[in-house]
PDB file of C-alpha atoms in Angstrom:
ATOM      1  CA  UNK A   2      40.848 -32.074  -6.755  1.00 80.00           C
ATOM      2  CA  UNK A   3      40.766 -28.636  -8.122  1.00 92.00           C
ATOM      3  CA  UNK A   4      40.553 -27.692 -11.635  1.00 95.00           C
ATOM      4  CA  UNK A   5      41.189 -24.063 -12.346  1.00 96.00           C
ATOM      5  CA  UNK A   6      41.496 -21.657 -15.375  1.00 95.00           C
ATOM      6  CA  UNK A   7      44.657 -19.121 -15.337  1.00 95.00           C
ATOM      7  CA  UNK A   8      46.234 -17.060 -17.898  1.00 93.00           C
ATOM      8  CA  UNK A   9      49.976 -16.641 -18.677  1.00 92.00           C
ATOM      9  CA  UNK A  10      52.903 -18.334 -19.741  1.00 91.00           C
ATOM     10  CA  UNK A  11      52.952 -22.688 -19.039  1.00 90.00           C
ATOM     11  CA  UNK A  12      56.561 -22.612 -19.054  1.00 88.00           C
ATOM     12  CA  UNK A  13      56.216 -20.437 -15.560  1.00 90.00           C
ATOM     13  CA  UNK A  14      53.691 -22.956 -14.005  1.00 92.00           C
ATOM     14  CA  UNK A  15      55.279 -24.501 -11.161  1.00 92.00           C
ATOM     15  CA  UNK A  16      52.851 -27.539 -11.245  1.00 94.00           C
ATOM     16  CA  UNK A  17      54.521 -31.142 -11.268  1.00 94.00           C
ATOM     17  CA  UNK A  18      54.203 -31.295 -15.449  1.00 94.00           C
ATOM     18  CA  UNK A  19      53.016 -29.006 -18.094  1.00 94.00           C
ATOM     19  CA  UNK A  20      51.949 -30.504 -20.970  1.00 94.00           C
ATOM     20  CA  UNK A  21      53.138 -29.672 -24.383  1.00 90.00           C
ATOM     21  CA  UNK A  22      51.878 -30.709 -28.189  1.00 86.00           C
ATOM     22  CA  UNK A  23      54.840 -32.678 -29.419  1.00 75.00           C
ATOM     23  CA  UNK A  24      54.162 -31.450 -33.108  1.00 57.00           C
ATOM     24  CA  UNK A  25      54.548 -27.641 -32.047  1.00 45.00           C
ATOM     25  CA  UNK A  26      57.054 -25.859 -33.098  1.00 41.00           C
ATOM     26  CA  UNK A  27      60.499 -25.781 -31.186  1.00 43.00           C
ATOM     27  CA  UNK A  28      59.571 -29.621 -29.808  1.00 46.00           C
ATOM     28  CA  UNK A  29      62.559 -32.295 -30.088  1.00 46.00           C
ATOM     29  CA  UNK A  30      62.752 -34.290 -33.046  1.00 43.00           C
ATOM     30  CA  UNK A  31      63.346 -37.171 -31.324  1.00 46.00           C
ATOM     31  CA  UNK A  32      59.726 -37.823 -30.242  1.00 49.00           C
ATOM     32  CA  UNK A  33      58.045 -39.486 -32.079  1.00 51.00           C
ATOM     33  CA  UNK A  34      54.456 -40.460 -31.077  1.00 53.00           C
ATOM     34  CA  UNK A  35      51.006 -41.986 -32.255  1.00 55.00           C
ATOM     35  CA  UNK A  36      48.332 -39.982 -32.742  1.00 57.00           C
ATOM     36  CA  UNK A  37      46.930 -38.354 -29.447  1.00 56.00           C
ATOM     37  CA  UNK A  38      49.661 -40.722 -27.185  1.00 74.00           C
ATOM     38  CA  UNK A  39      51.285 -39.292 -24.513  1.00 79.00           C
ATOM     39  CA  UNK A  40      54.991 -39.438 -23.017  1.00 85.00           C
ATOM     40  CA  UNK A  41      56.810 -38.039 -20.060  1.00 84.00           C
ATOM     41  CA  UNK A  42      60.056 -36.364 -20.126  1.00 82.00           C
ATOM     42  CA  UNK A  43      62.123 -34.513 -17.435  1.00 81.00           C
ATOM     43  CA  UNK A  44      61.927 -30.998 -18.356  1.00 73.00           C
ATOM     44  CA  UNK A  45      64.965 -28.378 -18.718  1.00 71.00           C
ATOM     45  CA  UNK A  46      64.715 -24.788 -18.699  1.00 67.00           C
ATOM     46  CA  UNK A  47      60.888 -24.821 -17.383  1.00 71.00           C
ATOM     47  CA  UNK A  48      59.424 -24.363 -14.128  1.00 81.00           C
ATOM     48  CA  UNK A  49      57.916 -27.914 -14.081  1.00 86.00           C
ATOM     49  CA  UNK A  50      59.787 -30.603 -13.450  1.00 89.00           C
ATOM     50  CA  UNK A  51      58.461 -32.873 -16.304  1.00 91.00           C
ATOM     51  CA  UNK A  52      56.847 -32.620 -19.363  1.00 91.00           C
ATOM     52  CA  UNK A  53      54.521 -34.324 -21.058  1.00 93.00           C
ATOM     53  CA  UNK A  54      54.042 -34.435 -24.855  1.00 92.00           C
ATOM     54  CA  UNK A  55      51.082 -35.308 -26.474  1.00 90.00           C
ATOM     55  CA  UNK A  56      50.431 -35.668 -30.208  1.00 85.00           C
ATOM     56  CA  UNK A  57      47.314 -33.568 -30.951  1.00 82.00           C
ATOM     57  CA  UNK A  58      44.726 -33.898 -33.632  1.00 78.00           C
ATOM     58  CA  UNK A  59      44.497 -31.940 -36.549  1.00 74.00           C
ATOM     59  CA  UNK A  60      40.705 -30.278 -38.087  1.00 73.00           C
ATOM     60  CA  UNK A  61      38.393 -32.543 -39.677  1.00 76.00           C
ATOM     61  CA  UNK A  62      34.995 -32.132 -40.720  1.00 74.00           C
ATOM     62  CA  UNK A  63      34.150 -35.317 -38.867  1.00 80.00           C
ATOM     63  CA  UNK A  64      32.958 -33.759 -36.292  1.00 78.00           C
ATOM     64  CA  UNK A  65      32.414 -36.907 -34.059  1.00 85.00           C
ATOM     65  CA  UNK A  66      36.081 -37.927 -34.815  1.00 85.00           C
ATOM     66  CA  UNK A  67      37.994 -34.815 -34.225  1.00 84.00           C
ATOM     67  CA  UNK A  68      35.906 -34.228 -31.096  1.00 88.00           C
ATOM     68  CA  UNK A  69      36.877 -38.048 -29.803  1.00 90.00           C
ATOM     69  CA  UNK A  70      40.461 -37.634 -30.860  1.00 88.00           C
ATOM     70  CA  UNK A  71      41.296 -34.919 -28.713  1.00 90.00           C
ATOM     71  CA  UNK A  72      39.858 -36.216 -26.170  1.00 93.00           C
ATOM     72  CA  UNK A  73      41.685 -38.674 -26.247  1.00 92.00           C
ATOM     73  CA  UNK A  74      44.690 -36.607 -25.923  1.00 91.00           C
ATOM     74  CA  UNK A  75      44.325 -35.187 -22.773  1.00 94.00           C
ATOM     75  CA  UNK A  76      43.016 -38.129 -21.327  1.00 94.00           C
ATOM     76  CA  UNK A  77      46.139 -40.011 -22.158  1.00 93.00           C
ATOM     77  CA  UNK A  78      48.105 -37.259 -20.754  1.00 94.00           C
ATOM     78  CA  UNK A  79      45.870 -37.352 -17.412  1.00 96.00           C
ATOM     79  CA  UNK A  80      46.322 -40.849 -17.432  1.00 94.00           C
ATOM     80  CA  UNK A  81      50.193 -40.420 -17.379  1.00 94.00           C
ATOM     81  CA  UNK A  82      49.918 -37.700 -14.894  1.00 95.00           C
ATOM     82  CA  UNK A  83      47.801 -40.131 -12.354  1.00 95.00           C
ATOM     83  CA  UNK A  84      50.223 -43.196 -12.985  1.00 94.00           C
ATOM     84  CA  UNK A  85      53.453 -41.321 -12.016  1.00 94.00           C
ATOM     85  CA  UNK A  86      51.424 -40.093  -8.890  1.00 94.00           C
ATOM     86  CA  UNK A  87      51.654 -36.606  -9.941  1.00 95.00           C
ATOM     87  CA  UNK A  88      49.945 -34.070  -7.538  1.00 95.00           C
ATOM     88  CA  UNK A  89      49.595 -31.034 -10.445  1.00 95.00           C
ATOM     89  CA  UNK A  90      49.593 -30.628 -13.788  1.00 96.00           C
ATOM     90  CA  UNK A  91      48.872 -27.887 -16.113  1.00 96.00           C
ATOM     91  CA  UNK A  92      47.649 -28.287 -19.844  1.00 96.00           C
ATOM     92  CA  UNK A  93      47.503 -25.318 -22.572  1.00 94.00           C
ATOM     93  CA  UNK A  94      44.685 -25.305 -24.599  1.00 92.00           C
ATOM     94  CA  UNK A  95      44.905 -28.118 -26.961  1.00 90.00           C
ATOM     95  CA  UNK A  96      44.327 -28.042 -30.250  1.00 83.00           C
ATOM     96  CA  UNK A  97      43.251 -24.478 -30.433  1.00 79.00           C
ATOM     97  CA  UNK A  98      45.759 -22.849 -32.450  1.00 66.00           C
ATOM     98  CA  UNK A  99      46.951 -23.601 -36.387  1.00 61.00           C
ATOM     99  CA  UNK A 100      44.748 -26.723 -35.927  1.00 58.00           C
ATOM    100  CA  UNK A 101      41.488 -24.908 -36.363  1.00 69.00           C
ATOM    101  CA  UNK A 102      39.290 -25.948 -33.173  1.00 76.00           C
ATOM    102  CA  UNK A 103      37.217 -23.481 -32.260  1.00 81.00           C
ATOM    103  CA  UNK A 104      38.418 -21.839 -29.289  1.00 84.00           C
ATOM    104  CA  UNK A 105      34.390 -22.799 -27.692  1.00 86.00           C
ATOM    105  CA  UNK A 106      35.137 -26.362 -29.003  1.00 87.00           C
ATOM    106  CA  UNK A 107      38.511 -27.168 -27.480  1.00 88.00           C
ATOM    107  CA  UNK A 108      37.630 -25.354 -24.242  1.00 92.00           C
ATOM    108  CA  UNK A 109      34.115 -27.864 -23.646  1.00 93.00           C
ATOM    109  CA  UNK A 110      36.027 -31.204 -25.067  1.00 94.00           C
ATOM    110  CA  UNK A 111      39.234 -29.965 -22.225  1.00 94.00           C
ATOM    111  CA  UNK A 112      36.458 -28.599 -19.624  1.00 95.00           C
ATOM    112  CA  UNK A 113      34.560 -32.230 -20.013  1.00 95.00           C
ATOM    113  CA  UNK A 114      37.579 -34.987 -20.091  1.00 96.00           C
ATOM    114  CA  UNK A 115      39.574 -32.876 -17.036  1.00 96.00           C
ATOM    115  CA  UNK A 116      36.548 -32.117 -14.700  1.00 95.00           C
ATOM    116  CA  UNK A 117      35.633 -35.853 -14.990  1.00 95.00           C
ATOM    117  CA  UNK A 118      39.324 -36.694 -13.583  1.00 95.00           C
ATOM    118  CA  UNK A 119      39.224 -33.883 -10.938  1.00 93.00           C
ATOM    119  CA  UNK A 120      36.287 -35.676  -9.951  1.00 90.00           C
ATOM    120  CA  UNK A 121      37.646 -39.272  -8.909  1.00 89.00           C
ATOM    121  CA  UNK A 122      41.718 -38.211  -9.061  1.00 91.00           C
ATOM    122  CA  UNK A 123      43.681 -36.793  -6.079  1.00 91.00           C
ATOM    123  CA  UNK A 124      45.216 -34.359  -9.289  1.00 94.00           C
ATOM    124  CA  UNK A 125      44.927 -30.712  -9.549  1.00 95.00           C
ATOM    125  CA  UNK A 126      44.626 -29.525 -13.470  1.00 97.00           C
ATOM    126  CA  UNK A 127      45.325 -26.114 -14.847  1.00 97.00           C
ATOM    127  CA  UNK A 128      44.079 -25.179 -18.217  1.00 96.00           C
ATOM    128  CA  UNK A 129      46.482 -22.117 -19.048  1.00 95.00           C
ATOM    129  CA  UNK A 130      45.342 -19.317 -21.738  1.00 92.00           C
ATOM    130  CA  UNK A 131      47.508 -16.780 -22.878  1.00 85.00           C
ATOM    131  CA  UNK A 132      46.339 -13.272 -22.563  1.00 81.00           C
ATOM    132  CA  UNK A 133      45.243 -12.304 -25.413  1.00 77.00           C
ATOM    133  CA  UNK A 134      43.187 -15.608 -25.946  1.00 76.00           C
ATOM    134  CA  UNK A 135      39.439 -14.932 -25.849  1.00 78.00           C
ATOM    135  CA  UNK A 136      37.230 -16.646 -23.789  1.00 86.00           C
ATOM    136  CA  UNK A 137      33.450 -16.599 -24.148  1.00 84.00           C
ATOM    137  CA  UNK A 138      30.097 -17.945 -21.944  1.00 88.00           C
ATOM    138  CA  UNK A 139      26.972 -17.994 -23.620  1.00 87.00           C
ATOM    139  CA  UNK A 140      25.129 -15.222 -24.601  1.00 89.00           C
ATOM    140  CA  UNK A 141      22.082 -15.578 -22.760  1.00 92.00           C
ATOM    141  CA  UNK A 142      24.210 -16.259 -19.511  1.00 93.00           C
ATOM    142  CA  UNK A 143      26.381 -12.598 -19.769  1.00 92.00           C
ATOM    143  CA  UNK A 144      23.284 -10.837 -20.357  1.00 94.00           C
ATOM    144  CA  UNK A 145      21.892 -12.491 -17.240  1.00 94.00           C
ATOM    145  CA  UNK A 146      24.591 -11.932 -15.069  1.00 94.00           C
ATOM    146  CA  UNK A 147      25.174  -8.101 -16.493  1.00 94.00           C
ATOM    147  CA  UNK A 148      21.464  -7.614 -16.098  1.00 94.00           C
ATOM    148  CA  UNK A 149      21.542  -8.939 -12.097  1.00 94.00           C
ATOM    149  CA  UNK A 150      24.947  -7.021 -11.038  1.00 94.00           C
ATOM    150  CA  UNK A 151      22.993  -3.938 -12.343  1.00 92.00           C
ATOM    151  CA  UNK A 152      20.042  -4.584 -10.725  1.00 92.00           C
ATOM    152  CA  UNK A 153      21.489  -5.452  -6.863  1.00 91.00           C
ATOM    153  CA  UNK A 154      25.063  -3.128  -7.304  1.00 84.00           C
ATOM    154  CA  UNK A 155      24.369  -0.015  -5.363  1.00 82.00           C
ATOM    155  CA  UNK A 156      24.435   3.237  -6.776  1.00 68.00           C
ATOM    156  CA  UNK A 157      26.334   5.521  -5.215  1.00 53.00           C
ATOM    157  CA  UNK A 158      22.979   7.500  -4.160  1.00 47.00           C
ATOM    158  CA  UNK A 159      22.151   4.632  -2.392  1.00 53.00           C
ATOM    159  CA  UNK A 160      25.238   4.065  -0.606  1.00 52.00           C
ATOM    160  CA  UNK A 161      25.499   7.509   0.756  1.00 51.00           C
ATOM    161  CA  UNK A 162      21.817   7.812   1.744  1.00 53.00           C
ATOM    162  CA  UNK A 163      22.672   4.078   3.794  1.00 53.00           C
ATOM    163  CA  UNK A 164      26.019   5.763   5.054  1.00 50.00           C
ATOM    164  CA  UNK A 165      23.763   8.430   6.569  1.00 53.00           C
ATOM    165  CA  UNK A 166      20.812   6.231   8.022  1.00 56.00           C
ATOM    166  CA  UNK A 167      23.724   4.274   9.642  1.00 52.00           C
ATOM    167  CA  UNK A 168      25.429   7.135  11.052  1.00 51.00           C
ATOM    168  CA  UNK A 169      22.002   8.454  12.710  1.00 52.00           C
ATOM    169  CA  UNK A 170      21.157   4.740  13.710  1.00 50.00           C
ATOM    170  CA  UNK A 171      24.843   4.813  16.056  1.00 50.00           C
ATOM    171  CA  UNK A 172      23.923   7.930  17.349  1.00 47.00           C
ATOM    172  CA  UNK A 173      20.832   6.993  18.619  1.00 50.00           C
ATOM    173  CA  UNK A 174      21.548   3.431  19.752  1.00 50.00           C
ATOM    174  CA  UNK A 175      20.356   2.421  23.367  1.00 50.00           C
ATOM    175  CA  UNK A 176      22.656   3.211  25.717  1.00 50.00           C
ATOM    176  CA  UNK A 177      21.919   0.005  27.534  1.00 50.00           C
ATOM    177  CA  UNK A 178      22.876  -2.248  24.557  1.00 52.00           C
ATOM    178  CA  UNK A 179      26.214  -0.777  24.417  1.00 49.00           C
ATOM    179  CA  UNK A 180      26.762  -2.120  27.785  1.00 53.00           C
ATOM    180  CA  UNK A 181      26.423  -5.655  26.860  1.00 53.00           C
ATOM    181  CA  UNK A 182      29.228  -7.457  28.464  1.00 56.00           C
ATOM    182  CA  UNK A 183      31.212  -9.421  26.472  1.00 52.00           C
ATOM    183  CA  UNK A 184      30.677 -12.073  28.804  1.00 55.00           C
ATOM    184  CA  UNK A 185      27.245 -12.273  27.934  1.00 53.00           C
ATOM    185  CA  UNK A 186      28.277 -12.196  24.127  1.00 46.00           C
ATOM    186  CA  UNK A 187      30.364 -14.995  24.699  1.00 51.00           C
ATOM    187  CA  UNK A 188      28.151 -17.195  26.115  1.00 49.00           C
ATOM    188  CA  UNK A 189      25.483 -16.872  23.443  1.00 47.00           C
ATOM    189  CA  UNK A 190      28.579 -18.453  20.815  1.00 64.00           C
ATOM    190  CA  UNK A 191      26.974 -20.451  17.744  1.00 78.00           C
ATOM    191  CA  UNK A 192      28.961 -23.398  16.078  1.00 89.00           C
ATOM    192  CA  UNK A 193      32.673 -22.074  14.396  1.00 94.00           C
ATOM    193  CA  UNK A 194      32.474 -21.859  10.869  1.00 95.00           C
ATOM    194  CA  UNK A 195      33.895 -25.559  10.789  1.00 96.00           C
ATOM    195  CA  UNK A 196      31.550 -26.885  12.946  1.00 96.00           C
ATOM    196  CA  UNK A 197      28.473 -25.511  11.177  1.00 96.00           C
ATOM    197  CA  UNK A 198      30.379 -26.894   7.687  1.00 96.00           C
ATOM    198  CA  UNK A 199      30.539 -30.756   9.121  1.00 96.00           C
ATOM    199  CA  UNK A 200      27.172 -30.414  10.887  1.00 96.00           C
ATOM    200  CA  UNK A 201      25.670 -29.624   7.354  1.00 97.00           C
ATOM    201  CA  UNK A 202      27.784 -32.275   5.494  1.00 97.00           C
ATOM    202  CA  UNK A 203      25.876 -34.429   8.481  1.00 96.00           C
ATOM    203  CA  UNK A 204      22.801 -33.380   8.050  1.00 96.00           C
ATOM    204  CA  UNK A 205      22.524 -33.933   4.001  1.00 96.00           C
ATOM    205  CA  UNK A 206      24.204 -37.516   4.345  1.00 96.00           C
ATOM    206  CA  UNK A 207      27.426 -36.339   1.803  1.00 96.00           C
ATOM    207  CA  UNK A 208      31.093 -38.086   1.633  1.00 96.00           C
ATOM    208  CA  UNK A 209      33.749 -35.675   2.446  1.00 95.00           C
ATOM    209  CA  UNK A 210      35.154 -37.116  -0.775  1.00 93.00           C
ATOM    210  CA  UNK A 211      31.923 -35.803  -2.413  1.00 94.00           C
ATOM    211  CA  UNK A 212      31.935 -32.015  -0.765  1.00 96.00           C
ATOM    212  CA  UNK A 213      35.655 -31.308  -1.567  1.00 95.00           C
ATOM    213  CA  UNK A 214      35.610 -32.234  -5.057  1.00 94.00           C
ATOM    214  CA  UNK A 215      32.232 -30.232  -5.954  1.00 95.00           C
ATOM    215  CA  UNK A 216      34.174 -27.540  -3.912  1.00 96.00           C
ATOM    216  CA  UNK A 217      36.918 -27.944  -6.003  1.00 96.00           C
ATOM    217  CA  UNK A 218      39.434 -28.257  -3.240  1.00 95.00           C
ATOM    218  CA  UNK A 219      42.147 -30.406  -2.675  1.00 91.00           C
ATOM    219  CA  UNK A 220      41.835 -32.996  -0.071  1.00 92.00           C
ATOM    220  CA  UNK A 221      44.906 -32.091   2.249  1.00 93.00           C
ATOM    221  CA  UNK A 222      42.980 -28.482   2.357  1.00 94.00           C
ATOM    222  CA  UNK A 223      39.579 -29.942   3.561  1.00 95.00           C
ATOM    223  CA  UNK A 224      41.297 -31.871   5.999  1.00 95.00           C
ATOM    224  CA  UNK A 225      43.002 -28.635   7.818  1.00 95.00           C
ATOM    225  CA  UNK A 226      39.178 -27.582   8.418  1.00 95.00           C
ATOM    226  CA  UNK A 227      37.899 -30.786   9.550  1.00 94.00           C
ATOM    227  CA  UNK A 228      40.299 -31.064  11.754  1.00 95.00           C
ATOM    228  CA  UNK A 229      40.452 -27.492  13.261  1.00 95.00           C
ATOM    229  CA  UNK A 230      37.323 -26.214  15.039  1.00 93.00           C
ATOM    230  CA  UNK A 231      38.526 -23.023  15.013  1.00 94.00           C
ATOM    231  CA  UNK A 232      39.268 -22.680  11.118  1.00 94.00           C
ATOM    232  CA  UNK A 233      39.502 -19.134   9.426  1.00 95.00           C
ATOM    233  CA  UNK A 234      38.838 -19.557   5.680  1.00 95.00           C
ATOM    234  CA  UNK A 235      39.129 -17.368   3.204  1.00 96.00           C
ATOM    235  CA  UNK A 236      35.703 -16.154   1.287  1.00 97.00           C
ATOM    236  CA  UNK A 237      36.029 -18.053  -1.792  1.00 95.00           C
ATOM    237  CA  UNK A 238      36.828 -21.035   0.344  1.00 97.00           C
ATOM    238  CA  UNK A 239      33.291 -20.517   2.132  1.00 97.00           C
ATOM    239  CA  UNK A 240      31.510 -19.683  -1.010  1.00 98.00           C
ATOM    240  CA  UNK A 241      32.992 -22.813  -3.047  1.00 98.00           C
ATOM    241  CA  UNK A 242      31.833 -24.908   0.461  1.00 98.00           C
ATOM    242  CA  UNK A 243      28.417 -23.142   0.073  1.00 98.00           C
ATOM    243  CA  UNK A 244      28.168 -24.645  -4.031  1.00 98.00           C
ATOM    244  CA  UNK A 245      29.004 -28.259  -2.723  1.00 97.00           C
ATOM    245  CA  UNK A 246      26.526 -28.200  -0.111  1.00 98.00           C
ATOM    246  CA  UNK A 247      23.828 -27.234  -2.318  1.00 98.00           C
ATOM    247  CA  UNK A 248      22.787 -24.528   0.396  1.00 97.00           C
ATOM    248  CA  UNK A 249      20.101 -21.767  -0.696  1.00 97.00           C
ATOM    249  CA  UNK A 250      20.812 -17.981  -0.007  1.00 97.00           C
ATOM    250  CA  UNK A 251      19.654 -17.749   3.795  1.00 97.00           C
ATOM    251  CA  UNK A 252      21.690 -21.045   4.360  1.00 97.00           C
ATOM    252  CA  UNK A 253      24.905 -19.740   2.652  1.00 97.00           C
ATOM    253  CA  UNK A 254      24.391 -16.358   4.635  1.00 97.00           C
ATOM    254  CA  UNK A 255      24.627 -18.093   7.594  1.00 97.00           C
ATOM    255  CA  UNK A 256      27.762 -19.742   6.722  1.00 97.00           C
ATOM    256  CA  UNK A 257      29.654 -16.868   5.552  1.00 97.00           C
ATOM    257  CA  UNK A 258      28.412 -15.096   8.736  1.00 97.00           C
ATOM    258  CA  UNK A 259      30.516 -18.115  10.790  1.00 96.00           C
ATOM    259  CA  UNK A 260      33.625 -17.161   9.559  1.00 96.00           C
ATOM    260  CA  UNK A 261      33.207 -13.542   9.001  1.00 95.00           C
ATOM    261  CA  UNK A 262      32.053 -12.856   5.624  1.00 96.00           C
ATOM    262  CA  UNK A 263      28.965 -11.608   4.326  1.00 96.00           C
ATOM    263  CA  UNK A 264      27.722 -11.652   0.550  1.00 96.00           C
ATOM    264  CA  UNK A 265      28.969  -7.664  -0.844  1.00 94.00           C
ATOM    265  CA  UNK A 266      26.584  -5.856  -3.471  1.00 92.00           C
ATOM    266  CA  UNK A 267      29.989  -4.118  -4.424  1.00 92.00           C
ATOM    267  CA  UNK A 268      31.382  -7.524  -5.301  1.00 94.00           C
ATOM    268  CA  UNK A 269      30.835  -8.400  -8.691  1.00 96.00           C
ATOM    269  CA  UNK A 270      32.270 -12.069  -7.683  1.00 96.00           C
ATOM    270  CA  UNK A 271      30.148 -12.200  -4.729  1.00 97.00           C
ATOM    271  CA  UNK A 272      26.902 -10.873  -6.996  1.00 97.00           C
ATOM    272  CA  UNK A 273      27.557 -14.029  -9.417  1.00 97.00           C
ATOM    273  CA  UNK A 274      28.021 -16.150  -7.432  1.00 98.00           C
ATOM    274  CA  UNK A 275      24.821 -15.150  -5.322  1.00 97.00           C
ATOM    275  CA  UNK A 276      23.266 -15.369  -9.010  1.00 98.00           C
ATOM    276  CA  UNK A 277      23.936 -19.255  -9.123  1.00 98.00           C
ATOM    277  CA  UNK A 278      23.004 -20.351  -6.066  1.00 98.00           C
ATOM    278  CA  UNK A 279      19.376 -18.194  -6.144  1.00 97.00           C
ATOM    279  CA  UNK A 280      18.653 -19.490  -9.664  1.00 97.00           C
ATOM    280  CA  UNK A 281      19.660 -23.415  -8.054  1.00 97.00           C
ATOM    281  CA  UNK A 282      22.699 -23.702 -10.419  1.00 97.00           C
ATOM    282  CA  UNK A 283      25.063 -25.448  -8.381  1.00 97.00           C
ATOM    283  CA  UNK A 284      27.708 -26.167 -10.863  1.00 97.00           C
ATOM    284  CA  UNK A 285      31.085 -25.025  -9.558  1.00 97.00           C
ATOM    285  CA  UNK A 286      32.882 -25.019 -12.990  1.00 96.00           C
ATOM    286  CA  UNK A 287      30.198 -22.988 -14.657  1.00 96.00           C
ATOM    287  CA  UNK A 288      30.701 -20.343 -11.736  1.00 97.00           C
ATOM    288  CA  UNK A 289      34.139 -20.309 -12.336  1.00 96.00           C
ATOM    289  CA  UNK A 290      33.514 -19.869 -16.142  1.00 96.00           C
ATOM    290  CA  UNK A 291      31.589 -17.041 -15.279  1.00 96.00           C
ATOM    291  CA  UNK A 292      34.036 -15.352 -12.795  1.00 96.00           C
ATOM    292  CA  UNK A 293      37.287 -15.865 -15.101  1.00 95.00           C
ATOM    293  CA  UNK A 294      35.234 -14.078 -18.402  1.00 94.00           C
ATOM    294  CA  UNK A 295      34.814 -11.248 -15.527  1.00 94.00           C
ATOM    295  CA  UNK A 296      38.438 -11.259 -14.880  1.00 94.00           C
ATOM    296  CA  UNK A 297      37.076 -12.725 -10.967  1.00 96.00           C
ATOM    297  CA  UNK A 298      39.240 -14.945  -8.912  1.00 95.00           C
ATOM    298  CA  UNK A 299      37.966 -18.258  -9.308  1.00 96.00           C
ATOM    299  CA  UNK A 300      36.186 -20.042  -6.356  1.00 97.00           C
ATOM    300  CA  UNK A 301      38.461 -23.584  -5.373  1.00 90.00           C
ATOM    301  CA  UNK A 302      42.085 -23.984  -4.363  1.00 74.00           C
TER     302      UNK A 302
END
């Protein structure tokens, strides 16, 4: 199921729970919790229907113990979340506040216990940040990506010198060609964009179980295209397909091409992820790292 990174307020999630630190300020008295244990509560005045507390731990220079404490914490609230059957749930980032976790620290330890759920769970996570939270990749992987978006994003030189060739290549276009029937173009049709998808998922030997959740999609969603030749997906949907698949750049071509798409050099979410998948990196929750540090809609549900 999907994991995805947002920003904004939790009390506006409209996910089945949002989890809350019970030692926060403004939290009810009443509860009363061991360390890093988790309770459910029906919720009032949010836009989730429950909420879950969880008792979060304070710094310590242990690292090994503060590290194992909180997660702890949001595995007992996942745990909670799967037992009541929930279908969403959406987590701030724990710990990251007055507690002194380093905003990189809190964000692997949630990152690591939540994509591990996604992974076996029929449970969609959100890990909200408020807006003026930072949020940083490594070094060596902005200057990468910066370097490749300027080397394949087309100057405007460029475009209007490709503007032009196209222009003079309509102009000049057989005659002949133009009066392809569309008869003729309809019987040359290739597999739909859905059949191509299950033909691949075929061919490599993978569990639809296995290609939704490295998509990062729910399973209701994957079913829709299984079950419909004639599928229209949205981009990111065929570029998150194109990550679980482990296809290469000719082979993800070819699938965007099914449903419509092609990879744009004025995309900078297109660009990155075309970075990934040429470089063999195959990791859809390090792509979507990199495309919510760019301000990019994320690739998944």
């Amino acid at each position: 199921m999907p994991f995805l990174m947002v920003r904004g307020d939790i009390a506006k999630m409209r996910t089945d729970a949002v989890v809350i630190p019970a030692a926060g300020a403004g939290q009810p008295h009443k509860i009363r919790l061991a360390l890093c244990r988790a309770i459910m509560r029906k919720s009032f005045g949010s836009s989730a229907p429950s909420i879950i507390y969880v008792i979060v731990p304070a710094w310590t220079d242990d690292r090994n113990k503060r590290e194992q404490l909180l997660e702890k914490a949001y595995r007992s609230a996942l745990r909670l979340a799967v037992k009541n059957d929930l279908r969403s749930i959406a987590f701030p980032l724990l710990s990251s506040g007055n507690t002194r976790f380093a905003q990189e620290e809190a964000f692997r330890i949630a990152r690591s216990v939540i994509t591990a759920v996604v992974r076996r769970e029929e449970l969609s996570v959100y890990l909200v940040l408020q807006d003026h939270d930072p949020f940083i990749i490594s070094h060596e992987l902005s200057t990468a990506l910066t370097s490749y978006i300027a080397v394949h994003e087309p100057k405007q030189r460029q475009m209007s010198s490709a503007v032009s060739r196209l222009s003079e290549f309509v102009l000049e276009a057989d005659e002949a060609s133009l009066d392809e029937s569309l008869e003729d173009l309809l019987s040359c049709r290739q597999e739909t964009f859905s059949q191509k998808l299950l033909s691949l998922i075929d061919q490599k030997d993978y569990r639809d179980a296995e290609v939704y959740h490295r998509a990062n999609l729910d399973r209701r969603h994957f079913a829709k295209i299984r079950s419909n030749p004639a599928y229209a997906p949205k981009k990111n949907t065929v570029l998150a397909l194109c990550i679980a698949l482990r296809l290469d750049l000719q082979e993800s071509e070819d699938l965007l091409r099914r449903a419509g798409y092609a990879f744009s050099p004025c995309s900078h979410a297109d660009l990155i992820v075309r970075y990934f998948i040429e470089h063999g990196r195959y990791d859809i929750f390090d792509i979507n790292e990199a495309l919510f540090y760019h301000d990019l809609p994320l690739l998944g549900q």
